[in-house]
């Protein structure tokens, strides 16, 4: 029953009681007593009526305030924390309702800011390349970002699980254990088999007790850095070896000349010196060229060129080598592939290096096949040999500087080991790409794809990368 109904019921009962009393007095009392009672009754009824009206008015105002507070509370529950347009009034209840309203809106605004900050944090963690793992004071997982899940090949729900169930590497476990005790251990380099044997730098830091305690583990993938460092060391070692070999030969033959050999020996010694000097000159020239290509100091001045003419010119440069090994080059040019827009000098170097590489790995009397045709991607040039092929593990590294599949399987033709690396740089300078594969029946196949529409002048070519 509402307050209004209870108030009206009480007033009705009071009037009914007064009427009953008056009836009793009329039947049993004197007339004077009755008049006094009726006067008193009139005053009482009037007072009760006025009190009831005032109480009803106040109850209606209180009810409106409560309904307004309830309506605003519903808005806040639905996430609308804007200031309400209505006023609660200036009495004690209105002031209390307004105070609670301010507290609710301030709390809602804080919740909104917290949700926004959480969304920003989630976006940062999702976009990070580093893996992040957060555990509470008991070592239970609270958060693992997508990068860490990829690194550790994690797919199941991890919330609440102990970190030892997820990261089972002893060095990482030791890092987290130290961090949970409040210390900040130095980073450690680890290899994770679940991540394909990649190398990571693991670093754990503690979370203060004022923030609930726990620890944060960060895994940074340093595989490419370590590989680049190894390539750099190999590069220095290879350059030293490639320079020391001809220098040792030159010094030995110069000393022999100083000892006064016969005329025939002197001529042979001078030929050896000239050959090794040329090898050193080619090495230095190739190194300088790679440096210019890396620095973007070379450009491709494209002009229409006959493809067959470029292949013939490259074959002519290697005529002596091909003739000595009884090898021949067979060229096949498809329809609409006779002309190509390239830098003639630079693309001549591309073809020459590919033919020289095929000759080095082809058997005596072998055939090198050059095929040029048009595809949907553009002009395709394939250079194939019938050698021993390329091991699958080496296909991804074949274009690295000084990288050779197996030094024992090839002659020492005086090459620098930089030819295929230069090929890739020059092809990318033309906006194309080059790849290596094994052909059916044995042998290696190198494919160059040049775009149908050459890049515009001034357009940056694809950044080459051979691990150094």
XYZ file of C-alpha atoms in Angstrom:
468
model
C 0.000 0.000 0.000
C 1.346 3.443 -0.960
C 1.974 6.246 1.499
C -0.936 8.259 0.120
C -3.388 5.365 0.642
C -2.147 4.796 4.198
C -2.569 8.508 4.958
C -6.176 8.599 3.643
C -7.028 5.395 5.509
C -5.763 6.853 8.783
C -7.772 10.069 8.355
C -10.923 8.060 7.507
C -10.510 5.927 10.586
C -10.085 9.041 12.754
C -13.287 10.633 11.375
C -15.214 7.359 11.779
C -14.095 7.129 15.403
C -15.201 10.727 16.041
C -18.612 10.102 14.475
C -19.069 6.987 16.614
C -18.193 8.894 19.748
C -20.664 11.676 18.870
C -23.452 9.154 18.359
C -22.728 7.573 21.723
C -22.768 10.973 23.492
C -26.032 11.956 21.804
C -27.688 8.889 23.163
C -26.255 9.041 26.644
C -24.971 12.574 27.454
C -26.320 16.077 28.056
C -26.858 18.641 25.353
C -24.086 20.938 26.694
C -21.632 18.165 26.709
C -22.612 17.300 23.166
C -22.051 20.850 21.954
C -18.582 20.937 23.483
C -17.736 17.619 21.960
C -18.987 18.675 18.520
C -16.907 21.833 18.639
C -13.857 19.853 19.638
C -14.635 17.291 16.954
C -14.910 19.983 14.266
C -11.571 21.418 15.265
C -9.997 17.960 15.286
C -11.440 17.048 11.891
C -10.227 20.339 10.434
C -6.725 19.805 11.868
C -6.577 16.251 10.663
C -7.714 17.287 7.196
C -5.169 20.110 6.966
C -2.430 17.781 8.259
C -3.456 15.140 5.746
C -3.345 17.630 2.873
C 0.086 18.913 3.918
C 1.381 15.375 4.358
C -0.025 14.394 0.969
C 1.670 17.385 -0.707
C 5.015 16.594 0.920
C 4.707 12.929 0.048
C 4.087 13.815 -3.599
C 7.212 16.002 -3.681
C 9.251 13.272 -1.995
C 7.901 10.728 -4.471
C 8.936 12.938 -7.428
C 12.454 13.256 -5.994
C 12.720 9.496 -5.545
C 11.420 8.804 -9.058
C 13.943 11.306 -10.503
C 16.783 9.680 -8.554
C 15.699 6.229 -9.749
C 15.478 7.409 -13.382
C 18.979 8.900 -13.237
C 20.312 5.769 -11.553
C 18.961 3.743 -14.477
C 20.775 6.085 -16.917
C 24.048 5.649 -15.045
C 23.617 1.882 -15.037
C 23.247 1.982 -18.837
C 26.466 4.011 -19.209
C 25.029 7.501 -19.696
C 26.937 9.719 -17.248
C 25.865 13.108 -18.625
C 24.488 15.677 -16.179
C 20.695 15.224 -15.698
C 18.512 18.174 -16.803
C 16.244 18.044 -13.690
C 16.866 19.535 -10.256
C 16.285 17.551 -7.063
C 15.394 20.617 -4.998
C 17.126 22.491 -2.150
C 15.918 20.513 0.860
C 17.943 17.878 2.739
C 16.757 15.020 0.554
C 17.453 17.014 -2.632
C 20.966 17.875 -1.443
C 21.620 14.230 -0.539
C 20.302 13.038 -3.933
C 22.396 15.666 -5.754
C 25.511 14.611 -3.810
C 24.942 10.945 -4.657
C 24.338 11.975 -8.274
C 27.696 13.804 -8.427
C 29.476 10.817 -6.892
C 27.859 8.461 -9.413
C 28.792 10.667 -12.392
C 32.380 11.097 -11.172
C 32.703 7.345 -10.650
C 31.266 6.719 -14.094
C 33.726 9.144 -15.700
C 36.587 7.397 -13.937
C 35.333 4.051 -15.184
C 35.139 5.465 -18.719
C 38.714 6.765 -18.519
C 39.867 3.457 -17.092
C 38.171 1.538 -19.914
C 39.738 3.873 -22.490
C 43.185 3.446 -20.949
C 42.690 -0.313 -20.868
C 41.738 -0.269 -24.556
C 44.875 1.762 -25.365
C 47.000 -0.651 -23.337
C 45.473 -3.640 -25.118
C 46.173 -1.992 -28.476
C 49.802 -1.365 -27.498
C 50.311 -4.916 -26.231
C 48.645 -6.361 -29.332
C 50.851 -4.325 -31.665
C 54.116 -5.013 -29.839
C 56.710 -7.215 -31.490
C 57.984 -8.236 -28.057
C 56.261 -10.925 -26.054
C 54.857 -9.791 -22.682
C 53.827 -12.078 -19.824
C 52.260 -10.742 -16.597
C 51.947 -12.884 -13.454
C 50.556 -12.061 -10.011
C 52.351 -12.463 -6.668
C 51.559 -16.209 -6.686
C 52.997 -16.736 -10.165
C 49.577 -17.103 -11.807
C 49.161 -15.725 -15.307
C 47.188 -12.518 -15.665
C 48.069 -11.516 -19.224
C 49.922 -12.828 -22.290
C 49.967 -10.682 -25.421
C 49.606 -12.157 -28.955
C 53.343 -11.889 -29.677
C 54.198 -14.105 -26.700
C 51.517 -16.596 -27.703
C 53.071 -16.813 -31.177
C 56.590 -17.170 -29.769
C 55.591 -20.003 -27.442
C 52.965 -21.520 -29.782
C 50.252 -21.099 -27.127
C 46.605 -21.570 -28.088
C 44.714 -22.567 -24.918
C 43.288 -20.188 -22.312
C 46.112 -19.305 -19.940
C 44.372 -17.171 -17.299
C 45.041 -18.450 -13.806
C 47.635 -21.033 -14.806
C 51.075 -21.043 -13.200
C 53.890 -19.705 -15.341
C 55.793 -23.008 -15.032
C 52.998 -24.647 -17.040
C 53.551 -22.189 -19.889
C 57.233 -21.232 -19.933
C 59.215 -24.342 -19.197
C 62.669 -23.018 -19.999
C 64.796 -23.167 -16.806
C 66.460 -19.792 -17.397
C 63.115 -18.065 -17.870
C 61.712 -19.791 -14.780
C 64.717 -18.570 -12.798
C 64.155 -15.030 -14.101
C 60.515 -14.994 -13.009
C 61.311 -16.611 -9.657
C 63.877 -13.885 -8.907
C 61.505 -11.141 -10.001
C 58.710 -12.518 -7.800
C 61.121 -12.253 -4.852
C 61.616 -8.569 -5.594
C 64.962 -8.587 -7.407
C 65.630 -7.482 -10.990
C 67.790 -10.189 -12.604
C 69.897 -9.362 -15.676
C 68.556 -10.376 -19.052
C 69.409 -13.791 -20.436
C 69.638 -15.009 -24.027
C 67.717 -18.215 -24.696
C 66.633 -20.428 -27.557
C 63.104 -21.823 -27.613
C 62.439 -25.009 -29.533
C 58.701 -24.254 -29.624
C 59.548 -21.067 -31.544
C 61.466 -22.902 -34.250
C 64.818 -22.574 -32.491
C 64.734 -18.777 -32.594
C 66.820 -16.740 -30.160
C 65.233 -14.451 -27.567
C 66.440 -12.028 -24.935
C 64.384 -12.652 -21.771
C 64.108 -9.990 -19.094
C 61.885 -10.076 -15.992
C 61.150 -7.190 -13.607
C 59.198 -7.220 -10.335
C 55.952 -5.346 -9.689
C 55.828 -3.359 -6.437
C 53.659 -4.486 -3.545
C 51.723 -1.205 -3.802
C 50.504 -2.420 -7.194
C 49.561 -5.887 -6.035
C 52.923 -7.601 -6.542
C 53.915 -10.002 -9.277
C 56.328 -9.796 -12.221
C 56.502 -8.908 -15.909
C 58.480 -10.995 -18.402
C 59.491 -9.528 -21.784
C 60.788 -11.707 -24.641
C 62.600 -9.854 -27.430
C 63.332 -11.756 -30.638
C 67.021 -11.197 -31.453
C 67.337 -13.966 -34.041
C 67.829 -11.568 -36.934
C 70.325 -9.499 -34.950
C 72.382 -12.548 -34.078
C 72.218 -13.758 -37.655
C 73.304 -10.347 -38.939
C 76.177 -10.355 -36.481
C 77.207 -13.820 -37.623
C 77.007 -12.735 -41.263
C 79.144 -9.714 -40.436
C 81.796 -11.909 -38.829
C 81.636 -14.308 -41.770
C 81.922 -11.349 -44.136
C 85.086 -10.085 -42.464
C 86.548 -13.601 -42.399
C 85.671 -14.206 -46.047
C 87.083 -10.883 -47.211
C 90.279 -11.599 -45.305
C 90.482 -15.061 -46.843
C 89.685 -13.882 -50.374
C 92.336 -11.167 -50.176
C 94.963 -13.265 -48.397
C 94.842 -16.082 -50.969
C 95.859 -14.008 -54.020
C 98.263 -11.910 -51.961
C 100.057 -15.032 -50.768
C 100.341 -16.276 -54.344
C 101.563 -12.906 -55.603
C 104.177 -12.651 -52.875
C 105.428 -16.174 -53.527
C 105.813 -15.639 -57.253
C 107.404 -12.223 -56.780
C 109.982 -13.820 -54.492
C 110.565 -16.490 -57.125
C 111.127 -13.783 -59.745
C 113.588 -12.042 -57.472
C 115.585 -15.278 -57.265
C 116.205 -15.020 -61.047
C 114.208 -17.866 -62.694
C 114.410 -18.824 -66.329
C 112.639 -16.793 -68.960
C 109.886 -19.414 -69.414
C 109.259 -19.617 -65.653
C 109.257 -15.851 -65.374
C 106.521 -15.590 -67.967
C 104.431 -18.237 -66.233
C 104.952 -16.519 -62.879
C 103.860 -13.180 -64.326
C 100.694 -14.788 -65.719
C 99.843 -16.159 -62.270
C 100.503 -12.762 -60.708
C 98.293 -11.074 -63.293
C 95.494 -13.592 -62.707
C 95.515 -13.126 -58.938
C 95.831 -9.369 -59.281
C 92.736 -9.405 -61.491
C 90.939 -11.502 -58.886
C 91.762 -8.940 -56.182
C 90.666 -6.129 -58.461
C 87.319 -7.842 -59.101
C 86.815 -8.419 -55.385
C 87.462 -4.792 -54.493
C 85.308 -3.640 -57.410
C 82.407 -5.874 -56.361
C 82.660 -4.734 -52.736
C 82.585 -1.096 -53.800
C 79.631 -1.766 -56.070
C 77.666 -3.440 -53.297
C 78.429 -0.475 -51.066
C 77.048 1.900 -53.723
C 73.954 -0.254 -54.186
C 73.354 -0.374 -50.440
C 73.674 3.413 -50.279
C 71.260 3.894 -53.193
C 73.932 5.621 -55.259
C 73.208 3.643 -58.430
C 70.196 4.244 -60.652
C 68.739 2.340 -63.586
C 68.727 4.328 -66.847
C 66.226 2.231 -68.794
C 66.202 2.038 -72.559
C 64.611 -0.527 -74.896
C 67.086 -3.369 -75.450
C 67.053 -6.618 -77.429
C 67.039 -9.489 -74.964
C 68.939 -11.824 -77.282
C 71.644 -9.189 -77.687
C 72.102 -8.900 -73.917
C 72.389 -12.689 -73.556
C 74.860 -12.894 -76.456
C 77.023 -10.145 -74.949
C 77.120 -11.895 -71.566
C 77.940 -15.203 -73.263
C 80.740 -13.519 -75.205
C 82.322 -12.265 -71.962
C 82.450 -15.883 -70.724
C 83.533 -17.359 -74.055
C 86.939 -18.445 -72.818
C 85.557 -20.149 -69.722
C 82.718 -21.846 -71.605
C 85.039 -23.049 -74.337
C 87.541 -24.440 -71.839
C 84.789 -26.475 -70.174
C 83.102 -27.400 -73.459
C 79.843 -25.882 -72.267
C 77.279 -24.177 -74.434
C 74.421 -21.746 -73.871
C 71.036 -22.400 -75.481
C 68.723 -19.368 -75.601
C 64.982 -19.432 -76.217
C 63.051 -16.158 -76.602
C 59.257 -16.292 -76.582
C 56.846 -14.186 -78.578
C 56.531 -10.532 -77.454
C 59.626 -10.964 -75.265
C 62.242 -9.784 -77.752
C 62.530 -6.288 -76.265
C 62.992 -5.231 -72.673
C 63.285 -1.826 -71.011
C 66.335 -2.014 -68.730
C 69.647 -0.394 -67.986
C 71.739 -2.263 -70.569
C 75.027 -2.189 -68.643
C 73.506 -3.226 -65.317
C 71.334 -5.955 -66.791
C 74.322 -7.249 -68.730
C 75.969 -7.753 -65.314
C 72.882 -9.638 -64.115
C 72.987 -12.080 -67.028
C 76.765 -12.439 -66.899
C 76.753 -13.335 -63.199
C 73.908 -15.839 -63.645
C 75.658 -17.497 -66.589
C 78.971 -17.577 -64.734
C 77.317 -19.157 -61.698
C 75.634 -21.777 -63.918
C 78.955 -22.522 -65.611
C 80.744 -22.972 -62.280
C 78.242 -25.585 -61.116
C 77.644 -27.328 -64.446
C 79.562 -30.443 -65.471
C 82.090 -30.497 -68.310
C 80.287 -30.436 -71.646
C 77.009 -29.372 -70.027
C 74.317 -27.138 -71.426
C 73.081 -23.908 -69.866
C 69.522 -23.038 -70.854
C 68.297 -19.439 -70.975
C 64.553 -18.938 -71.474
C 62.845 -15.557 -71.846
C 59.063 -15.216 -72.071
C 56.143 -13.056 -70.976
C 53.873 -13.892 -68.039
C 51.097 -12.116 -66.194
C 53.712 -10.737 -63.790
C 55.903 -9.336 -66.560
C 59.051 -10.514 -68.330
C 60.478 -13.784 -67.007
C 64.086 -14.836 -67.521
C 65.186 -18.313 -66.444
C 68.753 -19.605 -66.334
C 68.998 -23.359 -65.734
C 71.927 -25.754 -65.464
C 72.325 -29.515 -65.097
C 74.614 -29.460 -62.101
C 74.133 -30.991 -58.673
C 71.419 -28.539 -57.635
C 71.027 -26.590 -54.396
C 70.243 -28.237 -51.029
C 66.886 -27.099 -49.697
C 68.498 -25.696 -46.534
C 70.650 -23.363 -48.644
C 67.975 -21.947 -50.946
C 67.131 -19.087 -48.568
C 70.796 -18.067 -48.228
C 71.995 -18.466 -51.788
C 71.984 -14.693 -52.403
C 74.039 -13.812 -49.323
C 77.469 -12.308 -49.813
C 80.276 -14.862 -50.026
C 77.796 -17.668 -49.379
C 78.554 -20.857 -51.269
C 76.506 -24.002 -51.094
C 79.490 -26.301 -50.788
C 82.981 -25.108 -51.563
C 84.122 -28.665 -52.161
C 81.618 -29.157 -55.007
C 82.811 -26.265 -57.137
C 86.050 -25.298 -58.764
C 87.887 -22.187 -57.717
C 87.352 -20.122 -60.855
C 88.625 -16.927 -59.341
C 85.183 -15.583 -58.555
C 84.541 -13.264 -55.641
C 81.469 -14.976 -54.136
C 79.527 -11.743 -54.509
C 77.942 -12.312 -57.918
C 74.494 -13.541 -56.823
C 74.245 -10.824 -54.184
C 74.929 -8.226 -56.880
C 72.317 -9.914 -59.108
C 69.626 -9.513 -56.479
C 70.490 -5.869 -55.847
C 70.468 -5.019 -59.549
C 67.197 -6.859 -60.202
C 65.557 -5.057 -57.280
C 66.934 -1.791 -58.655
C 64.810 -2.513 -61.751
C 61.758 -3.178 -59.571
C 61.946 -6.948 -60.086
C 62.730 -10.017 -58.039
C 64.975 -13.046 -58.376
C 64.615 -16.521 -56.884
C 66.453 -19.833 -56.870
C 65.034 -23.351 -57.035
C 65.933 -26.880 -58.083
C 64.737 -28.073 -61.466
C 63.266 -31.466 -62.159
C 65.883 -33.941 -63.263
C 68.707 -32.189 -61.414
C 70.333 -28.808 -61.585
C 69.560 -25.299 -60.388
C 67.054 -22.830 -61.810
C 67.338 -19.064 -61.313
C 64.299 -16.973 -62.229
C 64.215 -13.217 -62.741
C 60.836 -11.470 -62.953
C 60.763 -7.889 -64.225
C 57.498 -5.931 -63.955
C 55.515 -5.270 -67.098
C 55.468 -1.566 -66.200
C 58.851 -0.350 -64.904
C 58.881 1.737 -61.708
C 58.707 5.464 -62.247
C 61.864 7.504 -62.165
C 62.706 8.458 -58.617
C 60.616 5.668 -57.105
C 62.410 3.895 -54.327
C 63.264 0.296 -55.201
C 62.536 -2.506 -52.797
C 65.120 -2.457 -50.033
C 67.493 -5.382 -50.561
C 68.617 -7.424 -47.633
C 71.114 -10.232 -47.603
C 71.694 -10.417 -43.883
C 74.509 -7.886 -43.654
